[in-house]
PDB file of C-alpha atoms in Angstrom:
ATOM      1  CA  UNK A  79     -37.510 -55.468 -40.281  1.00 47.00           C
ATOM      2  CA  UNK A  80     -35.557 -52.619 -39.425  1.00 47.00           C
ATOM      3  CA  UNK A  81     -31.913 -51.657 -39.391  1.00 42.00           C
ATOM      4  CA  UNK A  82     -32.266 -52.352 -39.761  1.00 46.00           C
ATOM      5  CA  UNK A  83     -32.516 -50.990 -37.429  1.00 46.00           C
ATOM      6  CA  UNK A  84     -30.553 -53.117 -38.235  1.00 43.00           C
ATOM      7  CA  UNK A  85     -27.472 -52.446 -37.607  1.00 42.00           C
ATOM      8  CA  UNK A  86     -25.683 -50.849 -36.343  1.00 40.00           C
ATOM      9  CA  UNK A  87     -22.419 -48.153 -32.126  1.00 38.00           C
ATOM     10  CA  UNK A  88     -21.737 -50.454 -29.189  1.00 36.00           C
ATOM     11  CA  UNK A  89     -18.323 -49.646 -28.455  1.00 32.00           C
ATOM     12  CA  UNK A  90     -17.234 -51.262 -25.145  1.00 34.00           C
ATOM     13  CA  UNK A  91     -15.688 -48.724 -22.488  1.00 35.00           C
ATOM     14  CA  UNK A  92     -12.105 -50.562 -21.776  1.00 37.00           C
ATOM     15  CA  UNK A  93     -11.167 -50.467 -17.821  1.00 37.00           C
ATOM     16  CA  UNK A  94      -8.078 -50.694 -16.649  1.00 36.00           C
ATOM     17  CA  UNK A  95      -6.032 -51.091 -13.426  1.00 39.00           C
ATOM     18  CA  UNK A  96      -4.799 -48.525 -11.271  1.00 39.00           C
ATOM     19  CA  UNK A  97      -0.565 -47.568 -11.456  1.00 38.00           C
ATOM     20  CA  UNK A  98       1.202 -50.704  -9.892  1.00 42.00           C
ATOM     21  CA  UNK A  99       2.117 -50.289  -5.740  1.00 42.00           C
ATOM     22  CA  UNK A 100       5.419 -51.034  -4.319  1.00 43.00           C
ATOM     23  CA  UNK A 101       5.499 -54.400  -2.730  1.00 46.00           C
ATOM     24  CA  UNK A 102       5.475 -55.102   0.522  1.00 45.00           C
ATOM     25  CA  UNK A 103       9.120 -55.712   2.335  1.00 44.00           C
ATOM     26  CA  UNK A 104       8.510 -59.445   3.462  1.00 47.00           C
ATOM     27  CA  UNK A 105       5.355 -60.342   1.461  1.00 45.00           C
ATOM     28  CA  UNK A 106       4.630 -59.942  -2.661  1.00 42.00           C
ATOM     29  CA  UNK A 107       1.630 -58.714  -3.861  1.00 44.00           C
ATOM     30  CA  UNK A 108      -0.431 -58.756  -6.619  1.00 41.00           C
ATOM     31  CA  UNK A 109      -3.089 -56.328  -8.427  1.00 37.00           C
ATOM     32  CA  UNK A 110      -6.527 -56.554  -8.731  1.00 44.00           C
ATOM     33  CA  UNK A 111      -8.040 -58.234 -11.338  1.00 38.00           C
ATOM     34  CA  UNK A 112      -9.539 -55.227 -13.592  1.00 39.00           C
ATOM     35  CA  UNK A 113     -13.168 -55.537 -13.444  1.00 45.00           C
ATOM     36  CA  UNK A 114     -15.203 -57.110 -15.918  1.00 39.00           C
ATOM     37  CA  UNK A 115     -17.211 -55.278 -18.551  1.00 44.00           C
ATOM     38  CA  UNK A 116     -20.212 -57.531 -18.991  1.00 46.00           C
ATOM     39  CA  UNK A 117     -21.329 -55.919 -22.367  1.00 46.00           C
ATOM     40  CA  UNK A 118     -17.979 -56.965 -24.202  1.00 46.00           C
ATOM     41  CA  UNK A 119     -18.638 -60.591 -23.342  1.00 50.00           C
ATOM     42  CA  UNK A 120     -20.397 -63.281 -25.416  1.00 55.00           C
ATOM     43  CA  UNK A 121     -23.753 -63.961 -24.095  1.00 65.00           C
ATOM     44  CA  UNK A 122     -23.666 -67.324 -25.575  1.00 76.00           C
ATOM     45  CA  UNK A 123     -20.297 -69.395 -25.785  1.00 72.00           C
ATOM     46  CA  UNK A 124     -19.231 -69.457 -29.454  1.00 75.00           C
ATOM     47  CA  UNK A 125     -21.454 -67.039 -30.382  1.00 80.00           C
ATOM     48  CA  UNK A 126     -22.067 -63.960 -31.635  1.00 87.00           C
ATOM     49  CA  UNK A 127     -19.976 -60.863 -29.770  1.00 83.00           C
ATOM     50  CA  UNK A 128     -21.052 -57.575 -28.636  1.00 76.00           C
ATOM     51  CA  UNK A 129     -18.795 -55.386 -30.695  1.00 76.00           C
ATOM     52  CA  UNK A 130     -16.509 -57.564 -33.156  1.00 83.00           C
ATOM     53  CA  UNK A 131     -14.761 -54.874 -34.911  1.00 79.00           C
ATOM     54  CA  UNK A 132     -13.907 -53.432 -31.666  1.00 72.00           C
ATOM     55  CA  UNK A 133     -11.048 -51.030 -31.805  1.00 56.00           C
ATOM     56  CA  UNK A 134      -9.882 -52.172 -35.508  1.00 62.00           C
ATOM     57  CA  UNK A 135     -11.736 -49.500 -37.391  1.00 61.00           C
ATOM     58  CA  UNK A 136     -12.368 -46.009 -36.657  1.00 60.00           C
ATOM     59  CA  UNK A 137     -15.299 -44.422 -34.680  1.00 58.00           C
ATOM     60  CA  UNK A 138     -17.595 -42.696 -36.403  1.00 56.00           C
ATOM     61  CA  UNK A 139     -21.485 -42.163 -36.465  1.00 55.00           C
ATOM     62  CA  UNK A 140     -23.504 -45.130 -36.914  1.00 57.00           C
ATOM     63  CA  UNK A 141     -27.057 -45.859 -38.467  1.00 46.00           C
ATOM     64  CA  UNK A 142     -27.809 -48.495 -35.545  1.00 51.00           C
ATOM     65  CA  UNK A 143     -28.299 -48.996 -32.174  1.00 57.00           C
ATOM     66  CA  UNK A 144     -26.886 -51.576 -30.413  1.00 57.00           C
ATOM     67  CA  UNK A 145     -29.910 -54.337 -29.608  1.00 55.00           C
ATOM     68  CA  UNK A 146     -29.203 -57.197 -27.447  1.00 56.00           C
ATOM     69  CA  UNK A 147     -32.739 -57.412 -25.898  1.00 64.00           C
ATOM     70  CA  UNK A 148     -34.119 -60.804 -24.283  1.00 86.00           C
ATOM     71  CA  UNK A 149     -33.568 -63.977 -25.726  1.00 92.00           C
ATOM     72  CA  UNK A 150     -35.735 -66.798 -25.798  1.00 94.00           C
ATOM     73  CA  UNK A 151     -34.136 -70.189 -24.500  1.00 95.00           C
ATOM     74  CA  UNK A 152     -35.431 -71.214 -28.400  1.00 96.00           C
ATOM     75  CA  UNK A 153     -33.268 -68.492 -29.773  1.00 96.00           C
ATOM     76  CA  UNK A 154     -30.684 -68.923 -27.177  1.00 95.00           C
ATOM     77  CA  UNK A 155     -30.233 -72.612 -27.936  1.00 96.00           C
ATOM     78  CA  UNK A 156     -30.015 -71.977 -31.851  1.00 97.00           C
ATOM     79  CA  UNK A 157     -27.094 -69.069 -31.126  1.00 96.00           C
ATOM     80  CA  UNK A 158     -24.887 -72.153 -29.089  1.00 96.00           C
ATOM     81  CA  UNK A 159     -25.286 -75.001 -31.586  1.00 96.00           C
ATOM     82  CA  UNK A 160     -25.536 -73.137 -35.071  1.00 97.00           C
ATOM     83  CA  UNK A 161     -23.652 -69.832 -34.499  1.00 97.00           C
ATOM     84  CA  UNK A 162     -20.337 -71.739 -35.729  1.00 95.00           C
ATOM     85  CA  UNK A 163     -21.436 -73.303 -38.584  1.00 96.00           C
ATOM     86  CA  UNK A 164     -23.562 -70.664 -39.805  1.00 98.00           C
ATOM     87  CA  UNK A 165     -23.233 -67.037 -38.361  1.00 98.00           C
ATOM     88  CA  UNK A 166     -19.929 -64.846 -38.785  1.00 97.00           C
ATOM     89  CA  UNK A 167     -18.726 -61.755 -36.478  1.00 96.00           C
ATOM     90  CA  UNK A 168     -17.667 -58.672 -38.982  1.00 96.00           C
ATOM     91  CA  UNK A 169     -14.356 -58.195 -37.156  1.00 94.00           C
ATOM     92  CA  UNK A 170     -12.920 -56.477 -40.511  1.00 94.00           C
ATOM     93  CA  UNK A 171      -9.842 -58.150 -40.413  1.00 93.00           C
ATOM     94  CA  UNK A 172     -10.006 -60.389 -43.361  1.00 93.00           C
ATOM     95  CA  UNK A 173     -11.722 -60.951 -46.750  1.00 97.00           C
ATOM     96  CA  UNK A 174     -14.592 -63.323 -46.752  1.00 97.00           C
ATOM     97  CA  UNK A 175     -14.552 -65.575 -49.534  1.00 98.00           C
ATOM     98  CA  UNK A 176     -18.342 -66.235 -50.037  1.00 98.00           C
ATOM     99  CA  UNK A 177     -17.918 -69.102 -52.379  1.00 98.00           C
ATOM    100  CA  UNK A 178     -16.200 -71.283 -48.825  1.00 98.00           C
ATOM    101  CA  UNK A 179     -18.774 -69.198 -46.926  1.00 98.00           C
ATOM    102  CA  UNK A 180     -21.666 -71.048 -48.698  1.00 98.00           C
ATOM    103  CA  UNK A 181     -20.158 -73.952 -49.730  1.00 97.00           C
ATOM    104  CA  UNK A 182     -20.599 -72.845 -53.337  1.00 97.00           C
ATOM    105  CA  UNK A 183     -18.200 -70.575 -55.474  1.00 97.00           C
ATOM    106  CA  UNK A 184     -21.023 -70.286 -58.258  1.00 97.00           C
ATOM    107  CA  UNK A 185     -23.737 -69.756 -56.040  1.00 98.00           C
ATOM    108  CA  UNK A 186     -25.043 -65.761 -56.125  1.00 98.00           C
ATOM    109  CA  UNK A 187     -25.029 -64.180 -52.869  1.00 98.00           C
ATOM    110  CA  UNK A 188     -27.258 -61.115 -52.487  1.00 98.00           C
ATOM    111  CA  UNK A 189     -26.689 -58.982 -48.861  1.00 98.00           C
ATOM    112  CA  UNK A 190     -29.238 -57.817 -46.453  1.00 98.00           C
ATOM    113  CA  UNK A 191     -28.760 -55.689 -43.895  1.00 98.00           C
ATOM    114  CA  UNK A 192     -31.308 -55.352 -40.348  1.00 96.00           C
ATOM    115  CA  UNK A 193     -33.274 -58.285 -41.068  1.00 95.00           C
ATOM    116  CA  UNK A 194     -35.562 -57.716 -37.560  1.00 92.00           C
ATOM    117  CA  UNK A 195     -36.562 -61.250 -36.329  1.00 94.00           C
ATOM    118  CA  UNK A 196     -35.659 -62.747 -40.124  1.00 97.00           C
ATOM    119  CA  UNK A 197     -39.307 -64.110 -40.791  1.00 96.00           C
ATOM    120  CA  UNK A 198     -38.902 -62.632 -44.016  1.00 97.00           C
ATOM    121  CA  UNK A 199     -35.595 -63.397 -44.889  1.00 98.00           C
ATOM    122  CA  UNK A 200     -35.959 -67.266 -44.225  1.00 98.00           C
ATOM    123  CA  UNK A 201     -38.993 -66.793 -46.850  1.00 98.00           C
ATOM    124  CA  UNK A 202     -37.049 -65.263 -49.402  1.00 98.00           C
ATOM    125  CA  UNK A 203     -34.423 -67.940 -48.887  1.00 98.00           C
ATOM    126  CA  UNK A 204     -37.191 -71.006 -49.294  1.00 98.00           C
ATOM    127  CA  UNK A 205     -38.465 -69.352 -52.198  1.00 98.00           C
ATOM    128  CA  UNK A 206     -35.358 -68.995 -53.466  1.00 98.00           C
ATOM    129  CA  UNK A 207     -32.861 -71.650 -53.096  1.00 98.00           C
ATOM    130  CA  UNK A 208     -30.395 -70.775 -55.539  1.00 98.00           C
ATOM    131  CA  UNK A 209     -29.329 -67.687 -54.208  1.00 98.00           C
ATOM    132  CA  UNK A 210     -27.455 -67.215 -51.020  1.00 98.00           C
ATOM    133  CA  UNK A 211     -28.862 -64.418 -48.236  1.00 98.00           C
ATOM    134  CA  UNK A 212     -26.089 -63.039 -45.963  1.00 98.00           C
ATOM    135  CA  UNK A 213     -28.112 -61.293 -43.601  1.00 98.00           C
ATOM    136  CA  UNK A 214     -26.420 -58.474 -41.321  1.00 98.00           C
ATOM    137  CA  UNK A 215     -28.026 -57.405 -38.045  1.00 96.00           C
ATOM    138  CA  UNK A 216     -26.949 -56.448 -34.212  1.00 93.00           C
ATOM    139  CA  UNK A 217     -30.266 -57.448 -32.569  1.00 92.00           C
ATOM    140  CA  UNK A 218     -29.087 -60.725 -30.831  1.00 94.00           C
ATOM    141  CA  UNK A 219     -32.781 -62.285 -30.504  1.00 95.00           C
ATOM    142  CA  UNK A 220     -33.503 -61.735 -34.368  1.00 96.00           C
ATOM    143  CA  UNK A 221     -29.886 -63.488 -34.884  1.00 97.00           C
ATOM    144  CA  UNK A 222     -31.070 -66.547 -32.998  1.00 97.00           C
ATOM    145  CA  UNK A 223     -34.855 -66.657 -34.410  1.00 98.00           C
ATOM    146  CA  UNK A 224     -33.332 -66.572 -37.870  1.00 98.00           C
ATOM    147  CA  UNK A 225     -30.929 -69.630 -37.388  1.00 98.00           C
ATOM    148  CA  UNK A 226     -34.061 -71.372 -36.014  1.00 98.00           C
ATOM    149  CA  UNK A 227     -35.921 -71.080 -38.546  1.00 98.00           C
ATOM    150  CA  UNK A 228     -32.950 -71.555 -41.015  1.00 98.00           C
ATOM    151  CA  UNK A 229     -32.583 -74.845 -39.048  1.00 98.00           C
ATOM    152  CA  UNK A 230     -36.256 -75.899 -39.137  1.00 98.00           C
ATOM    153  CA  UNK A 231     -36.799 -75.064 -42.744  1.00 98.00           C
ATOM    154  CA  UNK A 232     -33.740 -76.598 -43.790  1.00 98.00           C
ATOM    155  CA  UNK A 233     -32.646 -73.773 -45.609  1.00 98.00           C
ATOM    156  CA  UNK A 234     -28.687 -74.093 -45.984  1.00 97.00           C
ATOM    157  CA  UNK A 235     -28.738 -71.068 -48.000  1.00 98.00           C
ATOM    158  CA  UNK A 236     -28.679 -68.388 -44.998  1.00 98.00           C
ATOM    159  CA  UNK A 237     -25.826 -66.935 -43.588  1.00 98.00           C
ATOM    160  CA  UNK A 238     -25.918 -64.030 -40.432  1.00 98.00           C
ATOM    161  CA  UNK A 239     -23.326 -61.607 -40.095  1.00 98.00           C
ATOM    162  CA  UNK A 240     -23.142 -59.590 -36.338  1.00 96.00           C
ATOM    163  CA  UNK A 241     -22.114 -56.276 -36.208  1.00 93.00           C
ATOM    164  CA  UNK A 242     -21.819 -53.108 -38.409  1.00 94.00           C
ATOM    165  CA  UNK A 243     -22.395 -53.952 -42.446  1.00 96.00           C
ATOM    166  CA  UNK A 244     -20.429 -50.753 -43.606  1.00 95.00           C
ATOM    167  CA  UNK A 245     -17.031 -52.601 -42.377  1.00 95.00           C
ATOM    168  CA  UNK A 246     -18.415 -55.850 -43.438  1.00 97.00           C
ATOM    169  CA  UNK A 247     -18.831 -53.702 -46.805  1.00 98.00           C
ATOM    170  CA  UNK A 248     -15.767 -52.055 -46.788  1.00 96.00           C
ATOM    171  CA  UNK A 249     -13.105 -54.052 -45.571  1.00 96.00           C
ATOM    172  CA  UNK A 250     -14.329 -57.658 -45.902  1.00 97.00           C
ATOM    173  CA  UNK A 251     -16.023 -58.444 -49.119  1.00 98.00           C
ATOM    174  CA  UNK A 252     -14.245 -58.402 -52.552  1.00 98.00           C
ATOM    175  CA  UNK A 253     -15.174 -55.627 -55.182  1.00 98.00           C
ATOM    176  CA  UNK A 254     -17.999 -57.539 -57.219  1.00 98.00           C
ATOM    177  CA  UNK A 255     -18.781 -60.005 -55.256  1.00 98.00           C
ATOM    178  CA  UNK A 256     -22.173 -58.910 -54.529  1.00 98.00           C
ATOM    179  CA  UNK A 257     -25.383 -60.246 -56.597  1.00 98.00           C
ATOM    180  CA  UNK A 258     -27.677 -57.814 -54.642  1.00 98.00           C
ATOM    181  CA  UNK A 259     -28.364 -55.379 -51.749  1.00 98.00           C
ATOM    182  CA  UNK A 260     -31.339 -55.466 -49.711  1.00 98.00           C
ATOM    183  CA  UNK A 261     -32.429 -52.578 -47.373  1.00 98.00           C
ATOM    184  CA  UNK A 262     -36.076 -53.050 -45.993  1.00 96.00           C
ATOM    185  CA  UNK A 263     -37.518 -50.909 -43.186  1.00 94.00           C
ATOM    186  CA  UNK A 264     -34.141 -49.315 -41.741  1.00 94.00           C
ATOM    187  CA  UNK A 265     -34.319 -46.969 -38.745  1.00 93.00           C
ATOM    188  CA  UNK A 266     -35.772 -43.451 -40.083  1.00 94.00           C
ATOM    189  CA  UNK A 267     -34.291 -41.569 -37.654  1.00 91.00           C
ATOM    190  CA  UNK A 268     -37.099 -39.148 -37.971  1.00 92.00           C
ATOM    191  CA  UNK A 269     -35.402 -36.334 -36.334  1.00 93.00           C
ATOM    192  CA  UNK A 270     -33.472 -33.623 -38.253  1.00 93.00           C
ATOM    193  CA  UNK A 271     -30.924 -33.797 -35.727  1.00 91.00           C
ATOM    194  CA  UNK A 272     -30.380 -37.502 -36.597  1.00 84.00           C
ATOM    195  CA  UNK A 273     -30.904 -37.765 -39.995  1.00 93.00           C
ATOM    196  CA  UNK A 274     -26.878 -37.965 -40.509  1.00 93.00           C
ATOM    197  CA  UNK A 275     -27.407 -41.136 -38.976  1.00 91.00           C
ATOM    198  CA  UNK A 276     -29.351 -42.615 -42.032  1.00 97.00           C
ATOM    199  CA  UNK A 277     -28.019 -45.553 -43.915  1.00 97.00           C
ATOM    200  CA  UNK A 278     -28.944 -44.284 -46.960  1.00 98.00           C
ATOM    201  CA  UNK A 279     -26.203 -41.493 -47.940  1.00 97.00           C
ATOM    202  CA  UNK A 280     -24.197 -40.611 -50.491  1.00 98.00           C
ATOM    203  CA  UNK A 281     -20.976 -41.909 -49.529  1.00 97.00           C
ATOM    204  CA  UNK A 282     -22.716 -45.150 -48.478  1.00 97.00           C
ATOM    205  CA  UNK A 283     -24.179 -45.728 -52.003  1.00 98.00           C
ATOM    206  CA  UNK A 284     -20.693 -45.068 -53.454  1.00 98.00           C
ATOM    207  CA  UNK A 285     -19.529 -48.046 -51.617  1.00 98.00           C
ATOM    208  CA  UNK A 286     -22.004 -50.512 -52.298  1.00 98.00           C
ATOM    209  CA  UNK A 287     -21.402 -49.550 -56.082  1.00 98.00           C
ATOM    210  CA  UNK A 288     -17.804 -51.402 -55.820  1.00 98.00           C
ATOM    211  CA  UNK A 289     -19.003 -54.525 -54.216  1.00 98.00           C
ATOM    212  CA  UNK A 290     -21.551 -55.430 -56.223  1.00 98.00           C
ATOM    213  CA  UNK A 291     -21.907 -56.935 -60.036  1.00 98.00           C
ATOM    214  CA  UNK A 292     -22.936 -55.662 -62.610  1.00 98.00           C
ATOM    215  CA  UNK A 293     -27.131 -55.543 -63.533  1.00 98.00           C
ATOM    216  CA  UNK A 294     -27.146 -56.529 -59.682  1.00 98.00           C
ATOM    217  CA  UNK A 295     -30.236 -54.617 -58.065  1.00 98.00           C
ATOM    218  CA  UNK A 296     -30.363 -52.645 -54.613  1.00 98.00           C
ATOM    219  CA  UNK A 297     -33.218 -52.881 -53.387  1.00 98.00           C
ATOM    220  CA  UNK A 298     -34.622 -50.315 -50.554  1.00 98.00           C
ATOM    221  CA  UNK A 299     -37.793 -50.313 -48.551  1.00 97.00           C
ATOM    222  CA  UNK A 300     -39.444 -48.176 -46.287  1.00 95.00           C
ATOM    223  CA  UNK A 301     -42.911 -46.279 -45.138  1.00 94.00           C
ATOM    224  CA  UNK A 302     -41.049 -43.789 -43.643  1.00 93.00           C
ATOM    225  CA  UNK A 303     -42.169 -40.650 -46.390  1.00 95.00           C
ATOM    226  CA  UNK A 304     -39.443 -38.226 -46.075  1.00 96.00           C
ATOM    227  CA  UNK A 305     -36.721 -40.923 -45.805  1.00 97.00           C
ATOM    228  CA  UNK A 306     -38.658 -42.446 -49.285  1.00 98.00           C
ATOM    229  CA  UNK A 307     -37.420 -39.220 -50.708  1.00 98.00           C
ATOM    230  CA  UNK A 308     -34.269 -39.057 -49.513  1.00 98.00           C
ATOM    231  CA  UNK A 309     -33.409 -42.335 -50.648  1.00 98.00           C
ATOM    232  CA  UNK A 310     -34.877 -41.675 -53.780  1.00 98.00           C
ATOM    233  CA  UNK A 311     -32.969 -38.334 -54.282  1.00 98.00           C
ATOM    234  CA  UNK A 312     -29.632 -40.354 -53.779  1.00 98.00           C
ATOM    235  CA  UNK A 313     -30.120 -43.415 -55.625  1.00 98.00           C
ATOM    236  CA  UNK A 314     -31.248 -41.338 -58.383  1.00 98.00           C
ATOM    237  CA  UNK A 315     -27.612 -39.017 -58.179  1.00 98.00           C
ATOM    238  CA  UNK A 316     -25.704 -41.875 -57.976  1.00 98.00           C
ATOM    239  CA  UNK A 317     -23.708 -42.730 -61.459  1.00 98.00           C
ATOM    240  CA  UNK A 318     -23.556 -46.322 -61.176  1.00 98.00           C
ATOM    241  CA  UNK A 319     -27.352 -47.010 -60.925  1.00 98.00           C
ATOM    242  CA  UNK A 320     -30.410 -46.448 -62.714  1.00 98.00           C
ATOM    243  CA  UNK A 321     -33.837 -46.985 -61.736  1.00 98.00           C
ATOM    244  CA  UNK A 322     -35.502 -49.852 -62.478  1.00 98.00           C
ATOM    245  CA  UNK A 323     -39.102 -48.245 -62.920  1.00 98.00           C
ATOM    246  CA  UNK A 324     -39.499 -46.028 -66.451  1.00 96.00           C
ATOM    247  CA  UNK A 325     -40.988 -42.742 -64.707  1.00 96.00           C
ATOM    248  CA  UNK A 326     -37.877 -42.595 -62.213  1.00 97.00           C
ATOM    249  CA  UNK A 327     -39.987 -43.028 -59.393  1.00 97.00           C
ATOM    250  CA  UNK A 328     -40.869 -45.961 -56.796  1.00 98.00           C
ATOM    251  CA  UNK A 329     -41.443 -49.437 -57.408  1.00 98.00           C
ATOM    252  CA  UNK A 330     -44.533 -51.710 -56.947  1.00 96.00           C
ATOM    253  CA  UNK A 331     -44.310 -54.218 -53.984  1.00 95.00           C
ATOM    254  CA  UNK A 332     -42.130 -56.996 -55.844  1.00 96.00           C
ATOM    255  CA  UNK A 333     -43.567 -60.854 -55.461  1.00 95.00           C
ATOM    256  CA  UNK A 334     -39.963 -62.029 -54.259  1.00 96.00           C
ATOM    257  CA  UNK A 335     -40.520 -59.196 -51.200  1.00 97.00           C
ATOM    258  CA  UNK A 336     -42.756 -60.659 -48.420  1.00 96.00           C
ATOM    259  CA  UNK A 337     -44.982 -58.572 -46.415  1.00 91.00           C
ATOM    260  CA  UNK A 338     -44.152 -58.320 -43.302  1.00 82.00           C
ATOM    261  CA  UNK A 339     -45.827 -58.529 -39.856  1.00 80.00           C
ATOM    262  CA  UNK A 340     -44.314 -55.004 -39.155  1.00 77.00           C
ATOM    263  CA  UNK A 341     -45.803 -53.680 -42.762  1.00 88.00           C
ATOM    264  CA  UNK A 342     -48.650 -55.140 -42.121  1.00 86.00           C
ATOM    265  CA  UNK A 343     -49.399 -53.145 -38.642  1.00 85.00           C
ATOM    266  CA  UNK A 344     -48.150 -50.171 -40.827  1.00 83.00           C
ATOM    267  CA  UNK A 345     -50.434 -50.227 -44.039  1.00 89.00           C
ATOM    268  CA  UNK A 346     -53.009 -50.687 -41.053  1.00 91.00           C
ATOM    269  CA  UNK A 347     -52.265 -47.703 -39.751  1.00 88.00           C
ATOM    270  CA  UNK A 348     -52.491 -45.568 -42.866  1.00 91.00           C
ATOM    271  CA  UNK A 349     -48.385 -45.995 -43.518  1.00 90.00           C
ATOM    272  CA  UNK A 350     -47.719 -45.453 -47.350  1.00 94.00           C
ATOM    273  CA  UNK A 351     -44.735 -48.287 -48.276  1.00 96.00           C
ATOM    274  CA  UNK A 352     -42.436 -47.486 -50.557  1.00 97.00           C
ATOM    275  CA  UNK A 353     -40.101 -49.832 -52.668  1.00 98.00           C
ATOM    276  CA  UNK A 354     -36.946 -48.384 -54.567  1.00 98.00           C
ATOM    277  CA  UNK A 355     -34.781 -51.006 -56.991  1.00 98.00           C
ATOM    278  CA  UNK A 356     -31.836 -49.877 -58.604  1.00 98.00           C
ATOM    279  CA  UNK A 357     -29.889 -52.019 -61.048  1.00 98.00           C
ATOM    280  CA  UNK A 358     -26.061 -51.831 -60.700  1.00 98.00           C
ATOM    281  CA  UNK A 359     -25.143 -49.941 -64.333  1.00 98.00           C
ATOM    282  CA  UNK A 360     -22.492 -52.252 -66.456  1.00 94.00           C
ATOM    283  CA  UNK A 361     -20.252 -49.036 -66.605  1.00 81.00           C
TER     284      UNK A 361
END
């Protein structure tokens, strides 16, 4: 899974008409229709956009690429029928109330963000049905796969949220309202150049310390080595969490975690994983 990865800078390029022309003496006339910009169109009707927040927020650097890709008439299918009853565009123009989200205001909700194709996630939801996964991507085919599989396990515990999680952070979910983060394999952006495009920062910790509870645990995963550190540097500066292993260092491979296809193809290759949970302090 990957950022993530997931996540998360499509900005559509707006086109406009040219100036208006006088009319004609003895016959009226009318402009061109502006041309249509293909990549700010649903691909499926009722379902998710390309770039939901649009102009509403501010531009600014983003962890994610934008990842439409091919998708399967499977995937396809499950994006028509279940996008409205299940899947949510972060537009960032209103509060979410999970509780009507999920059909349950006592249920705990934790957040993950880039989910990949959501094999993963849908485990974690069947193993655990009493807490509620609202899973944040931009990679249209891993949007569809994971309502499939949502719909074929039955698991009514799965929301997916399309577009950029920092705005669905920031200006649509209510301080504490959070039960837990979840960050597995985001984009490394192994460049030096790029590594201000990293989830993991300082100012993006800082945020996810007002929206979720108290004793709630972020939860970080990668076998990228120097991004291990770097997340490990910041989680550790951050006030509002403390690590959850005794030495202040990384955490075994947790039961509730599944490995992954993608892990899997990485530990084969000699790739050193790396878990980091934090708990949210209660002060």
């Amino acid at each position: 899974m990957s950022e993530n990865n997931a996540a998360q800078s499509h900005v559509a390029e707006n086109h406009t008409a040219g100036p208006h022309t006088a009319p004609e003496p003895r016959a009226e006339r009318t402009l061109p229709a502006p041309p249509r910009d293909r990549r700010s169109e649903p691909m499926f009707p009722g379902g998710p956009v390309a770039d939901p927040a649009g102009s509403h927020h501010e531009r600014r650097i983003r962890s994610f690429r934008p990842r439409r890709g091919r998708v399967t008439l499977g995937q396809g299918d499950a994006l028509r029928r279940l996008w409205g009853q299940w899947g949510l565009d972060i537009d960032g123009l209103s509060r979410l109330d999970l509780g009507e989200l999920f059909g349950d205001p006592d249920l705990p909700v934790v957040l993950e963000i880039g989910f990949g194709m959501g094999e993963a996630t849908a485990q974690m939801a069947a193993a655990d049905p009493g807490t509620g996964i609202l899973a944040a991507d931009v990679h249209t085919p891993g949007q569809g796969n994971l309502l499939a599989l949502a719909e074929r396990k039955n698991l009514s515990n799965i929301r997916v949220a399309n577009g950029d999680a920092i705005i669905l952070l920031r200006e649509m979910l209510e301080p504490a309202s959070l039960s837990g983060l979840r960050v597995y394999f985001p984009d490394p952006w192994p460049k030096k150049r790029h590594h201000k495009r990293r989830l993991i920062q300082p100012e993006f910790i800082a945020l996810v310390a007002t929206r979720l509870r108290p004793g709630a645990l972020l939860h970080c995963a990668t076998d990228w080595e120097p991004y291990a550190e770097q997340m490990l540097e910041v989680l550790t500066a951050d006030p509002h969490f403390e690590n959850t292993q005794p030495d202040g260092g990384y955490s075994p491979r947790p039961d509730f975690r599944p490995l992954t296809k993608f892990e899997g193809q990485g530990l084969e290759k000699g790739h050193v994983v790396h878990d980091l949970i934090f708990r949210r302090k209660h002060t």
